mmCIF file of C-alpha atoms in Angstrom:
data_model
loop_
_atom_site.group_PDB
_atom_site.id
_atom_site.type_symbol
_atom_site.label_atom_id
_atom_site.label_comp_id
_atom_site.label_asym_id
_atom_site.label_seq_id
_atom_site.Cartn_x
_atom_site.Cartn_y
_atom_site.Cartn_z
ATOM 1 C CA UNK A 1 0.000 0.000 0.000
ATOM 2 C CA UNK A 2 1.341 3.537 -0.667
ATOM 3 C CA UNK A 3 2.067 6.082 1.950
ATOM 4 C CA UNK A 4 -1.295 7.991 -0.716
ATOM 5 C CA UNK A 5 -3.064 5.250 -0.213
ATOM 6 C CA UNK A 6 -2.530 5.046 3.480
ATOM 7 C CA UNK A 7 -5.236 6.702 6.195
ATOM 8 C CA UNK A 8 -2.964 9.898 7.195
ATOM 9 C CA UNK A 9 -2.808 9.762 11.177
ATOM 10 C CA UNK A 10 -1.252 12.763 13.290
ATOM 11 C CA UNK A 11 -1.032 12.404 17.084
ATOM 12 C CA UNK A 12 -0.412 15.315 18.837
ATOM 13 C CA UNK A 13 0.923 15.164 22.482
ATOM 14 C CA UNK A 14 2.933 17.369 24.641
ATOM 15 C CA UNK A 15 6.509 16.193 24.407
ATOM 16 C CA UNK A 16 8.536 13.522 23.497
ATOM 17 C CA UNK A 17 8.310 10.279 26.525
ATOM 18 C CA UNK A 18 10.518 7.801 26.698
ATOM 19 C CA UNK A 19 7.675 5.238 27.423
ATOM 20 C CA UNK A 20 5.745 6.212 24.160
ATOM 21 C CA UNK A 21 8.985 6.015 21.673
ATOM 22 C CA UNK A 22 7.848 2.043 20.759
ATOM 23 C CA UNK A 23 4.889 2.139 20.723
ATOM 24 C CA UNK A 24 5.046 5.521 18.055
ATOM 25 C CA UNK A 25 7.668 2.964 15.852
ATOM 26 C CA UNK A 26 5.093 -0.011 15.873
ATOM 27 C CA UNK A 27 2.714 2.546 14.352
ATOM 28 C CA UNK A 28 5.206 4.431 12.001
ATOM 29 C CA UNK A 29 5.338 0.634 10.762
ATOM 30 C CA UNK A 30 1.608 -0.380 10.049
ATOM 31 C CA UNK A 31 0.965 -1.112 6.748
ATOM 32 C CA UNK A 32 -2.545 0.927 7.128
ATOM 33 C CA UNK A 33 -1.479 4.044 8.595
ATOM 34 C CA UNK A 34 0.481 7.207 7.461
ATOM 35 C CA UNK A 35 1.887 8.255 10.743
ATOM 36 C CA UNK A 36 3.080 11.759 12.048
ATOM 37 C CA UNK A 37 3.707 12.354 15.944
ATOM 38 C CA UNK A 38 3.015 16.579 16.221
ATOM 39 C CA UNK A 39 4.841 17.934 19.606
ATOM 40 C CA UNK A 40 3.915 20.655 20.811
ATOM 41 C CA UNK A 41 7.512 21.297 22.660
ATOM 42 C CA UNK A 42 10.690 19.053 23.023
ATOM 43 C CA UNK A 43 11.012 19.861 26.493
ATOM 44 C CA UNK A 44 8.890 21.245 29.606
ATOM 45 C CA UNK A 45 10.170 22.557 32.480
ATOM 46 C CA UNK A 46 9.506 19.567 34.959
ATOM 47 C CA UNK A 47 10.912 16.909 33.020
ATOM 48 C CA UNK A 48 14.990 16.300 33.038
ATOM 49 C CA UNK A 49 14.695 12.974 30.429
ATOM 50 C CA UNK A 50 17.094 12.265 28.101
ATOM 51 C CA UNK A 51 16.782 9.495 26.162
ATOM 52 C CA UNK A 52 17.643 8.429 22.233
ATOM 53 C CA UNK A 53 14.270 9.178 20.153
ATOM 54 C CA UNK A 54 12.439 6.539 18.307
ATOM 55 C CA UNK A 55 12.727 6.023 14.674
ATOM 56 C CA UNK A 56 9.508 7.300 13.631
ATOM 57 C CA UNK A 57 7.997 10.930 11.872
ATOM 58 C CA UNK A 58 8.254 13.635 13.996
ATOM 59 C CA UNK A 59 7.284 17.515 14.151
ATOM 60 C CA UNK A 60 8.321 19.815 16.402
ATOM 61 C CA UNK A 61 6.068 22.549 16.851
ATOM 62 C CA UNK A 62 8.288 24.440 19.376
ATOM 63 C CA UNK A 63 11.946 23.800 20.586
ATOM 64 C CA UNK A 64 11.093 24.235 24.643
ATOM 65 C CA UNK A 65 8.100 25.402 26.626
ATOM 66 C CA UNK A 66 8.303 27.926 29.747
ATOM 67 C CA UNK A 67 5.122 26.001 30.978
ATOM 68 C CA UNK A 68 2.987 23.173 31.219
ATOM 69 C CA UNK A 69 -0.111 24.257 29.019
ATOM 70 C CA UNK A 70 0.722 24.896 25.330
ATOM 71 C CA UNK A 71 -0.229 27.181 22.786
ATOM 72 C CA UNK A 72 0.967 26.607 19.359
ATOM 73 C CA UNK A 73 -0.885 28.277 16.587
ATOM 74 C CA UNK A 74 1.736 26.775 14.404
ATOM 75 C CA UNK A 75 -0.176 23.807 14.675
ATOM 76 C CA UNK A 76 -2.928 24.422 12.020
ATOM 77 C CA UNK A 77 -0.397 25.203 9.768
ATOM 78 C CA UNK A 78 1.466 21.979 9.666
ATOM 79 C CA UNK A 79 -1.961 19.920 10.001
ATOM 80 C CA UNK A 80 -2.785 22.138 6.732
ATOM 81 C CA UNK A 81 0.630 20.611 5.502
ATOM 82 C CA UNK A 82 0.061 16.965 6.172
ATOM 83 C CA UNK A 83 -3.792 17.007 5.505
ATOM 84 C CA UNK A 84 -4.508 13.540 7.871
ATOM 85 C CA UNK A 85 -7.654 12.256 7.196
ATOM 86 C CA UNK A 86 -7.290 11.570 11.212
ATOM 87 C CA UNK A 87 -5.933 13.921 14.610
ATOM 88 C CA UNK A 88 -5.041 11.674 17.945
ATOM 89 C CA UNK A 89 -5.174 14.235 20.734
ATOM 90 C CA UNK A 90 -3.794 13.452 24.448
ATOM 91 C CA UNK A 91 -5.133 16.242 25.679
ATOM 92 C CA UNK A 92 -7.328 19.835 26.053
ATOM 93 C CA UNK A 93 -4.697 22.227 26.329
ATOM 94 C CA UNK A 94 -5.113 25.308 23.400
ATOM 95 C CA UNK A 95 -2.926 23.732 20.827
ATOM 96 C CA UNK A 96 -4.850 20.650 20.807
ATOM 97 C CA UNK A 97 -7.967 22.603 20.807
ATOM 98 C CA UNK A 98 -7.129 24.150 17.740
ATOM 99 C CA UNK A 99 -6.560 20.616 16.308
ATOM 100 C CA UNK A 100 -9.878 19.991 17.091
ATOM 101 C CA UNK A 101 -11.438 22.685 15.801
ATOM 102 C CA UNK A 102 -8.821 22.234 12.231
ATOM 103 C CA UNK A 103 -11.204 18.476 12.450
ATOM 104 C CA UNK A 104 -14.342 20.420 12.271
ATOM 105 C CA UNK A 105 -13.273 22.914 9.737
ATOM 106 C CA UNK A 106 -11.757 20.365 7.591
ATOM 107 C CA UNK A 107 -14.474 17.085 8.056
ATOM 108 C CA UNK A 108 -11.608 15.315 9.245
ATOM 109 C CA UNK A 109 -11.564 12.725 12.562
ATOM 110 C CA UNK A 110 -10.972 13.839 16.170
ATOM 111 C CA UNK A 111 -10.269 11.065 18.554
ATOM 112 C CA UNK A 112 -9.216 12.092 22.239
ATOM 113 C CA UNK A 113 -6.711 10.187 23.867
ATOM 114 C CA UNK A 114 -7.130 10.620 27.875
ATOM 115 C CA UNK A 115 -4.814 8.698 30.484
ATOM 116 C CA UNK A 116 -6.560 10.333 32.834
ATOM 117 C CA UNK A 117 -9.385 8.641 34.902
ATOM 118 C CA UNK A 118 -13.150 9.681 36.889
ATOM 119 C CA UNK A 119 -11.565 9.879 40.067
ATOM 120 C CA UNK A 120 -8.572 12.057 38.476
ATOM 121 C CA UNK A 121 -10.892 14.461 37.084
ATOM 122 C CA UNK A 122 -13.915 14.476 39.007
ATOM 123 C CA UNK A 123 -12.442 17.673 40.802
ATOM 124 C CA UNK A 124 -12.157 19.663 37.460
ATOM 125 C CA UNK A 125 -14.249 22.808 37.330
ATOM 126 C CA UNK A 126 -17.390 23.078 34.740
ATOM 127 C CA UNK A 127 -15.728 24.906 32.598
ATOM 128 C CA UNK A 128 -13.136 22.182 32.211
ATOM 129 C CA UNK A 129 -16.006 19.642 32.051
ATOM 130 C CA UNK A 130 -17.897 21.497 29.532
ATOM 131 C CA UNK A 131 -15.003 21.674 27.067
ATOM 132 C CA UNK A 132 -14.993 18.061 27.145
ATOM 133 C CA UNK A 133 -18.165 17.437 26.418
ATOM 134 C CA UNK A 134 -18.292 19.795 23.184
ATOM 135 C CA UNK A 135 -14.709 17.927 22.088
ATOM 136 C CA UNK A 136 -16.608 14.468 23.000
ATOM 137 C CA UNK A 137 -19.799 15.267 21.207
ATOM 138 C CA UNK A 138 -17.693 15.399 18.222
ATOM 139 C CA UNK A 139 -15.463 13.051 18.245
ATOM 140 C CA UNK A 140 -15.224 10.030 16.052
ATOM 141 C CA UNK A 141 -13.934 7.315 18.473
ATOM 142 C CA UNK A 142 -11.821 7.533 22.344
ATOM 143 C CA UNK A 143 -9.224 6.176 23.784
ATOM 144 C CA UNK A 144 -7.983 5.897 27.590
ATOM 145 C CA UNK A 145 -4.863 4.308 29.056
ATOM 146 C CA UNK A 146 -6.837 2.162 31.842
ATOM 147 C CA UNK A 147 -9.766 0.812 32.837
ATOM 148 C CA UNK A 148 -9.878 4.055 35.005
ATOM 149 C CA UNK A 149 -10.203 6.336 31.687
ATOM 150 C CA UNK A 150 -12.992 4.057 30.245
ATOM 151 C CA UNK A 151 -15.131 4.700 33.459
ATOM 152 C CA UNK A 152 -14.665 8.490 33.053
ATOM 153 C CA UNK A 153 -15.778 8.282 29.416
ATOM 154 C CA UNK A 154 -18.280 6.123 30.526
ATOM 155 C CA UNK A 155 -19.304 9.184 33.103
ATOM 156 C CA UNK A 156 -19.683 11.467 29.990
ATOM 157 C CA UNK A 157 -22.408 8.894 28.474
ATOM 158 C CA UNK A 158 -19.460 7.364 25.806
ATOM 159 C CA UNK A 159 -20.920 4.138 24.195
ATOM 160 C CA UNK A 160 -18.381 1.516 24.858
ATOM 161 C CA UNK A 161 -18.299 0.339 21.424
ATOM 162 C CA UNK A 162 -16.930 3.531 21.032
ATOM 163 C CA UNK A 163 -13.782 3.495 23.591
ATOM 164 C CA UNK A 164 -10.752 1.891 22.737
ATOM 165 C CA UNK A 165 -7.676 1.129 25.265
ATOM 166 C CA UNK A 166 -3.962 1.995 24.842
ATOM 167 C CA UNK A 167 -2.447 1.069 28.032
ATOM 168 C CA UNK A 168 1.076 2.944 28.992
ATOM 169 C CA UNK A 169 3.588 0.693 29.202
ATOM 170 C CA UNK A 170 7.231 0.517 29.055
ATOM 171 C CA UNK A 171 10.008 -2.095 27.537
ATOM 172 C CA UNK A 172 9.504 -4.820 29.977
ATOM 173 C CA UNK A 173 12.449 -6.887 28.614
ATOM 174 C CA UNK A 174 15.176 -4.103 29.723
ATOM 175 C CA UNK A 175 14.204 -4.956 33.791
ATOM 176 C CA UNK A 176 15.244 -7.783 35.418
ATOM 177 C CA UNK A 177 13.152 -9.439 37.559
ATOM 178 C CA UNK A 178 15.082 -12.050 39.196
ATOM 179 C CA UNK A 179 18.104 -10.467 40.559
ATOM 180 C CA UNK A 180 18.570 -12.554 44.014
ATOM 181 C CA UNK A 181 20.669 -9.962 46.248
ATOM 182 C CA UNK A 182 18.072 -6.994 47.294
ATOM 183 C CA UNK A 183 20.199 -4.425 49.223
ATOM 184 C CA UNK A 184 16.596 -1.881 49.967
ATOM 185 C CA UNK A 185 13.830 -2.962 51.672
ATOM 186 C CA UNK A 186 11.700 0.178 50.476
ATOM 187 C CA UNK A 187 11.829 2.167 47.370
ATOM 188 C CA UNK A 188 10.407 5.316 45.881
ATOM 189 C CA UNK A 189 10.820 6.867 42.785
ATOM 190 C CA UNK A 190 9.156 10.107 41.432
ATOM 191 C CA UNK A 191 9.033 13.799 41.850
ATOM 192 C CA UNK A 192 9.548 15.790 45.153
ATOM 193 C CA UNK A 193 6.988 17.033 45.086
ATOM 194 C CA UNK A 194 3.320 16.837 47.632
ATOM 195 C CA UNK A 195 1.484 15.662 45.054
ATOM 196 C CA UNK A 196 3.812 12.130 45.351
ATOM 197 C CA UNK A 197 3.841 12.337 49.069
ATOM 198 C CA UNK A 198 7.506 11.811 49.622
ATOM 199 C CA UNK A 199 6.730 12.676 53.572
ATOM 200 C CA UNK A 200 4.209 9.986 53.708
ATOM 201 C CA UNK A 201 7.078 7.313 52.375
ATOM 202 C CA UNK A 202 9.550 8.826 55.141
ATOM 203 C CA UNK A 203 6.671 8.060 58.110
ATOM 204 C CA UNK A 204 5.622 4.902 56.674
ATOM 205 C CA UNK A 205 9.959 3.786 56.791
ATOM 206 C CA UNK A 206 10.158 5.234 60.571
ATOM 207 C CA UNK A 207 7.502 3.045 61.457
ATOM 208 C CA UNK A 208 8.620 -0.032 59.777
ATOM 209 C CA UNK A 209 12.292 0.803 61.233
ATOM 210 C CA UNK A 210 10.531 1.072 64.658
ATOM 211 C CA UNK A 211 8.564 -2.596 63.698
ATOM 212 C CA UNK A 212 11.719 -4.576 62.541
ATOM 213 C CA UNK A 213 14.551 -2.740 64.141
ATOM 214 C CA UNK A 214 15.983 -1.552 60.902
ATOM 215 C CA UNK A 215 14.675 -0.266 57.357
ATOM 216 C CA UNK A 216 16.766 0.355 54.506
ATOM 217 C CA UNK A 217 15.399 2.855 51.757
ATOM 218 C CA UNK A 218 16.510 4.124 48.280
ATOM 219 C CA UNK A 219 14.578 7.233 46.925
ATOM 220 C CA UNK A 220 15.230 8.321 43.255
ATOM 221 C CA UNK A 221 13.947 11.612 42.049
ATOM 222 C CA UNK A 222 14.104 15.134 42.418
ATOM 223 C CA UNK A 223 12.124 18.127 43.256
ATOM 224 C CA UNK A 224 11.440 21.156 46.169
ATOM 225 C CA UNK A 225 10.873 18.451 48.900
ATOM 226 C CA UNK A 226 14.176 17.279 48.617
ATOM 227 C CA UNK A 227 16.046 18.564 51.402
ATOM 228 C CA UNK A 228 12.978 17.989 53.606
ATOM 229 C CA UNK A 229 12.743 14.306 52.809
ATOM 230 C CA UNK A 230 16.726 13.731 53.656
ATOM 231 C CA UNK A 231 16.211 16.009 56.839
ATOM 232 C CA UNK A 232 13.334 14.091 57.910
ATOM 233 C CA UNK A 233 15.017 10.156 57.334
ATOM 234 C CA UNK A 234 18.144 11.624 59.145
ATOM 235 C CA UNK A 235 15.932 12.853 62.069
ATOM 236 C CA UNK A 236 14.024 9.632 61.771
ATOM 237 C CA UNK A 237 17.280 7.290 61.302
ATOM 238 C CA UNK A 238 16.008 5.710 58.598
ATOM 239 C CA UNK A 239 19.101 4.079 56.359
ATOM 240 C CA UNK A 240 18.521 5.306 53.043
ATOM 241 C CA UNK A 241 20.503 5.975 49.586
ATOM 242 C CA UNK A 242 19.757 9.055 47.544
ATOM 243 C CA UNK A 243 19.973 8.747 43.965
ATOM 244 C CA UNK A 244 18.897 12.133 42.756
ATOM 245 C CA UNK A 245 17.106 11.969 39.431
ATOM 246 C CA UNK A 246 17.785 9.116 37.463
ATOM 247 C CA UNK A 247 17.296 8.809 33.648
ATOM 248 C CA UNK A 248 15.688 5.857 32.231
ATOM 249 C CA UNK A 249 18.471 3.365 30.989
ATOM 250 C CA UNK A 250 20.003 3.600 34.679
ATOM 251 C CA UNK A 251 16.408 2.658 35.803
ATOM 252 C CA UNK A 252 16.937 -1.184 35.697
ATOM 253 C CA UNK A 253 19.665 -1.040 37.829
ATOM 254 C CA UNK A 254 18.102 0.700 40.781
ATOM 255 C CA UNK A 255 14.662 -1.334 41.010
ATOM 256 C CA UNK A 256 16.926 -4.759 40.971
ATOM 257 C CA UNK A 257 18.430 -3.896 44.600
ATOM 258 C CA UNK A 258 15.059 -2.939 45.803
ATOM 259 C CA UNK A 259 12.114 -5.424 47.699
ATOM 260 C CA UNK A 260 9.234 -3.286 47.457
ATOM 261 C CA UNK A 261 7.907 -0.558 45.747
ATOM 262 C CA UNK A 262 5.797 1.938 47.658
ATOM 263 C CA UNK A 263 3.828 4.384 45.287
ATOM 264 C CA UNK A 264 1.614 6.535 47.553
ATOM 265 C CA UNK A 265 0.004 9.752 45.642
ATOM 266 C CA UNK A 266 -2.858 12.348 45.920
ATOM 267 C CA UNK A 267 -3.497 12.056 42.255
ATOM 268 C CA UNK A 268 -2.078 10.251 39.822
ATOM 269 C CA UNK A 269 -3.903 9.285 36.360
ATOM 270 C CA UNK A 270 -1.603 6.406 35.998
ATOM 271 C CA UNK A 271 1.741 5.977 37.460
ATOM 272 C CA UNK A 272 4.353 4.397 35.125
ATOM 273 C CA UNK A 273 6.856 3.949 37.889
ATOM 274 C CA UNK A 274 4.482 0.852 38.757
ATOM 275 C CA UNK A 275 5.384 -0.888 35.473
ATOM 276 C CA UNK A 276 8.800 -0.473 36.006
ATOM 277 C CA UNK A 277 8.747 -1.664 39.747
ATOM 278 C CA UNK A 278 6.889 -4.719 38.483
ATOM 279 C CA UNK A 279 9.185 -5.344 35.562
ATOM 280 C CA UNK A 280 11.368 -5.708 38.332
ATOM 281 C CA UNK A 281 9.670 -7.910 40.589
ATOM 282 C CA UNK A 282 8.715 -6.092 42.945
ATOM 283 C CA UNK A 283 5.622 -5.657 45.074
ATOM 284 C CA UNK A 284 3.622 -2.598 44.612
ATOM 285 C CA UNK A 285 1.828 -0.718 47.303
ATOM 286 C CA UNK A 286 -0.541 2.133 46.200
ATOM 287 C CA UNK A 287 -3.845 4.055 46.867
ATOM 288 C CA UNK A 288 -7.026 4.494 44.995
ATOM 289 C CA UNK A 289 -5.396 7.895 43.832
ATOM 290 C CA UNK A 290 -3.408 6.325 41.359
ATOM 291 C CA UNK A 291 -4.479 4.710 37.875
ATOM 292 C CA UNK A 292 -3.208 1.255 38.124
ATOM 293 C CA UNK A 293 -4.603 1.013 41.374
ATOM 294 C CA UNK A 294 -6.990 -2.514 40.533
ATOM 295 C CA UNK A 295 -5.746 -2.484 36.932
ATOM 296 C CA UNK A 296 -1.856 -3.012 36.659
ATOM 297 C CA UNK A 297 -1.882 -3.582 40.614
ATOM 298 C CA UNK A 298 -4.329 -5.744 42.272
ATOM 299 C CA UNK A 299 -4.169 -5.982 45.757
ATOM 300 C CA UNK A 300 -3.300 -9.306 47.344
ATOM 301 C CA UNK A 301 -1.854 -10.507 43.968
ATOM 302 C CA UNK A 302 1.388 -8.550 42.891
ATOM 303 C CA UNK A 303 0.931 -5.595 45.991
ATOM 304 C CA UNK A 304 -1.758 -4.009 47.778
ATOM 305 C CA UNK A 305 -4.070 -1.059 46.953
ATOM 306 C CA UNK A 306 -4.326 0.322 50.435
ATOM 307 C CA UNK A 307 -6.169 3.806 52.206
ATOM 308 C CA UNK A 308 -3.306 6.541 52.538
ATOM 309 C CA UNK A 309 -3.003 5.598 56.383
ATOM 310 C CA UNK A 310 0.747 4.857 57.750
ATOM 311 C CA UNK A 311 -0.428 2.283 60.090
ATOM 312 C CA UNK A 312 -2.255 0.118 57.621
ATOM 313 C CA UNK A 313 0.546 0.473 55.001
ATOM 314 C CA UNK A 314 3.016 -0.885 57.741
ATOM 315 C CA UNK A 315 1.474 -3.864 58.485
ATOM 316 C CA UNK A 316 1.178 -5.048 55.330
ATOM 317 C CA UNK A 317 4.997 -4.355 54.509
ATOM 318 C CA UNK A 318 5.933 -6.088 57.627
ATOM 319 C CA UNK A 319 4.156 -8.624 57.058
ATOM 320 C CA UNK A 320 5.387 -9.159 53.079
ATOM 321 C CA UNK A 321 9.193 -8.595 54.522
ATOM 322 C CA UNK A 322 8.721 -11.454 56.937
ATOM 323 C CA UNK A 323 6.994 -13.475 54.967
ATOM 324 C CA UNK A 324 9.905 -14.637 52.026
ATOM 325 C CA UNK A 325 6.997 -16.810 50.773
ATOM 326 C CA UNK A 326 4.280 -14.155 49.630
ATOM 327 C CA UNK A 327 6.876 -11.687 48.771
ATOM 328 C CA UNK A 328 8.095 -14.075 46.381
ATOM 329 C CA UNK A 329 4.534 -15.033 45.171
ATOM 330 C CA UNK A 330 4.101 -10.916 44.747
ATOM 331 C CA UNK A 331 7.325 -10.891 42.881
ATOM 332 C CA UNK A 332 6.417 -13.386 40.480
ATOM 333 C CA UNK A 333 2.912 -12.714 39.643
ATOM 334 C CA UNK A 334 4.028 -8.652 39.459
ATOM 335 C CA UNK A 335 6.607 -9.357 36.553
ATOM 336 C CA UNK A 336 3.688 -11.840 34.548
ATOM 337 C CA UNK A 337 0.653 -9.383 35.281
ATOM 338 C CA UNK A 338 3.117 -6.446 34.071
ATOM 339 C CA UNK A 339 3.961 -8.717 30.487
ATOM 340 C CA UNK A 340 -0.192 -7.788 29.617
ATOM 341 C CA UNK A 341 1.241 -4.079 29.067
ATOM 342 C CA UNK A 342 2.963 -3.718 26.251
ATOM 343 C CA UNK A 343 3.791 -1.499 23.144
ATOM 344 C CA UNK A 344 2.264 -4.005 20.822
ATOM 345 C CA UNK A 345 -1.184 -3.963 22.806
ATOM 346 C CA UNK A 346 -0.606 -0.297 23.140
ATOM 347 C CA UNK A 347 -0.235 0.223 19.084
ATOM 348 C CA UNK A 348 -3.499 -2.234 18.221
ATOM 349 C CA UNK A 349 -5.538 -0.285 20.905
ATOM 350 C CA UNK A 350 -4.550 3.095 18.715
ATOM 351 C CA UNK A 351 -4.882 1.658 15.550
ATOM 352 C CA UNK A 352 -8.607 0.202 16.469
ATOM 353 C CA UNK A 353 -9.258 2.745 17.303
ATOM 354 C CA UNK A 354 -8.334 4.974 14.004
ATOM 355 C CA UNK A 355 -10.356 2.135 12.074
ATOM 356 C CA UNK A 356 -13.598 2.702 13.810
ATOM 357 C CA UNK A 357 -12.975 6.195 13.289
ATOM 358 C CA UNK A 358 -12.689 5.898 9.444
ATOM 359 C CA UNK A 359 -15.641 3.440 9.687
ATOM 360 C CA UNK A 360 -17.909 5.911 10.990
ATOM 361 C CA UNK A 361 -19.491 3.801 12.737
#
C-alpha cells in the first residue's frame, strides 16, 4: 500500500516520553497508517529525560516550553501541511484545541486520547467539564490508558463500542526481575513534590524501622521536597541511599536492589513507575489515587491497593518482609501481570481505534 493510499494519522501530544517512543515505531510501521507524531515542545520545564528518540515521523512545533499548558498556533499550519484524514489528541490544552477545531473545519476525525481517569478528574471545574463534552460530542472514536479512563468516558455517556484502550507501558524486557541480592527494603521513585507524598514514604519507613529494628530505603527523584525528605530520614534514622534523578536506561539497575515498591500519591492518572517496579519484581503498594490502582496492581496478587493511612501500610509491609513466601509469590505474579502491558497492545488499541474512526461507525 502507498504512503497515498494510506489513512494519514497525526497524534499530537505534549513532548517527546521515553515510554511512548515504541509504541510511536510499531505505528510508524503499520501497513494501514500514514503516521506523524506533532509535539507541541521538546522539552517542559519539569521533566529532566534524556533518552535516544524513536525512529519514527516527527514535528516539532516548538523547541522548549516555559510552561505546562501549550499554545501553538503553528499547529494548524502543519496539520494544513500533512492534511490527515485523522488527529489523535492526548489532551485539552489550546494547541490541541485548535486541532480539534482544524477536524471540524476540515471534516476530518478527532479522537481524544485521555490517560486520565473519573476519580482524576472528578475535581475539574465546569468549565473544564464542559469543554470536554463539546470535544466528546464530536469526536469520532476515544481512547484511555486504563480501565480508570474508560469509566470516566463512561461518566460522559461514551458508548463503549466507542472506547478503545492503549495502556502505557514501558520495555519490559530491559528490567530484570530475578536479581537474588536486594540491598533496599523500600523504594520510591518520582518527583519531590506533595502531590507524590515523599513525607508519607519517610513516616511509613520510621515506622517499619521502629517494627523490625531496621529499614533500609533508596529514593530516586528530584524536586522542592528534597532537602525535607533527607532532613526528615536523618531525624528519623532511617538508612537510606539518595539517587537524585535518574534517567531511564540507569532505571533497571536501581529497582533490581530494591524489595518493594511503595507508590503513595494524591493524584495520579496512571503511574508508570508501577510498570517499572513490576518489571522488576517487585511488590507494589498504592492508593485508589493512582491509575493502576486494581488495573496493573491488584491488591493481594502482585501488591496491595491500600487507604493513605501509615499504620495500615506498615502492616502489610511487615508482614510481606517477613513473609519470604508471599513476597516471592508478589514478585512473580508482578513481573507476569506487568507482560499484559505492552507497546504491541498499546499500538493495536490506537490503531482500532483509528479504524472505527474511518468506519464511521
Amino acid at each position: 500500500m502507498t504512503n497515498e493510499s494510506k489513512t494519514g494519522v497525526v497524534y499530537l501530544t505534549n513532548i517527546p516520553a521515553p515510554y511512548r517512543e515504541k509504541m510511536h515505531e510499531i505505528l510508524s510501521a503499520s501497513t494501514q497508517i500514514k503516521y506523524t507524531v506533532f509535539y507541541c515542545s521538546e522539552l517542559e520545564p519539569n521533566r529532566q529525560w534524556k533518552f535516544d528518540k524513536g525512529n519514527y515521523q516527527m514535528v516539532y512545533l516548538s523547541n522548549t516550553a516555559d510552561k505546562m499548558i501549550h499554545n501553538n498556533v503553528s499547529v494548524i499550519k502543519f496539520l494544513n501541511q500533512h492534511n490527515p484524514d485523522v488527529v489523535i489528541s492526548t489532551g485539552f490544552n489550546p494547541t490541541m484545541l485548535y486541532g480539534f477545531l482544524w477536524c471540524m473545519i476540515k471534516g476530518k476525525k478527532f479522537i481524544p486520547f485521555t490517560d486520565g481517569t473519573y476519580n482524576s478528574e472528578k475535581s475539574l471545574s465546569a468549565v473544564h467539564k464542559l469543554v470536554r463534552r463539546i470535544v466528546f460530542k464530536f469526536s469520532a472514536s476515544f481512547i484511555g490508558a486504563s480501565a480508570g479512563s474508560s469509566k470516566l468516558y463512561e461518566s460522559y455517556e461514551i458508548p463503549k463500542k466507542k472506547v478503545f484502550t492503549s495502556c502505557l507501558c514501558i520495555e519490559n524486557g530491559d528490567f530484570n526481575s530475578n536479581t537474588e541480592q536486594k540491598k533496599y527494603d523500600l523504594m520510591f521513585s518520582g518527583q519531590l513534590i506533595e502531590r507524590k507524598m515523599p513525607m508519607f514514604f519517610a513516616e511509613v519507613a520510621r515506622q517499619v524501622k521502629e517494627k523490625m529494628g531496621k529499614c533500609t530505603v533508596l529514593i530516586l527523584g528530584d524536586g522542592p521536597l528534597r532537602n525535607n525528605l533527607i532532613s526528615l530520614l536523618i531525624k528519623y534514622g532511617v538508612d537510606y541511599d539518595y539517587a537524585g534523578f535518574v534517567q531511564p536506561k540507569r532505571l533497571p539497575w536501581y529497582y533490581a536492589q530494591s524489595k518493594i515498591f511503595l507508590f503513595p500519591t494524591l493524584n495520579d492518572p496512571w503511574g508508570i513507575v508501577a510498570n517499572e517496579a513490576c518489571a522488576s519484581g517487585l511488590p507494589v503498594i498504592t492508593c485508589e489515587n493512582a491509575g493502576v490502582a486494581n488495573d496493573l496492581i491488584l491488591h493481594d496478587v502482585n501488591g496491595y491497593v491500600l487507604p493513605l493511612d501509615t499504620d495500615t501500610w506498615v502492616k502489610h509491609i511487615c508482614d510481606l518482609l517477613q513473609t519470604p513466601s508471599k513476597l516471592k509469590k508478589f514478585s512473580i505474579n508482578a513481573a507476569e501481570k506487568v507482560q499484559h502491558y505492552n507497546h504491541q497492545l498499546s499500538a493495536e488499541g490506537i490503531l482500532a481505534s483509528v479504524n472505527f474512526a474511518i468506519a464511521g461507525n
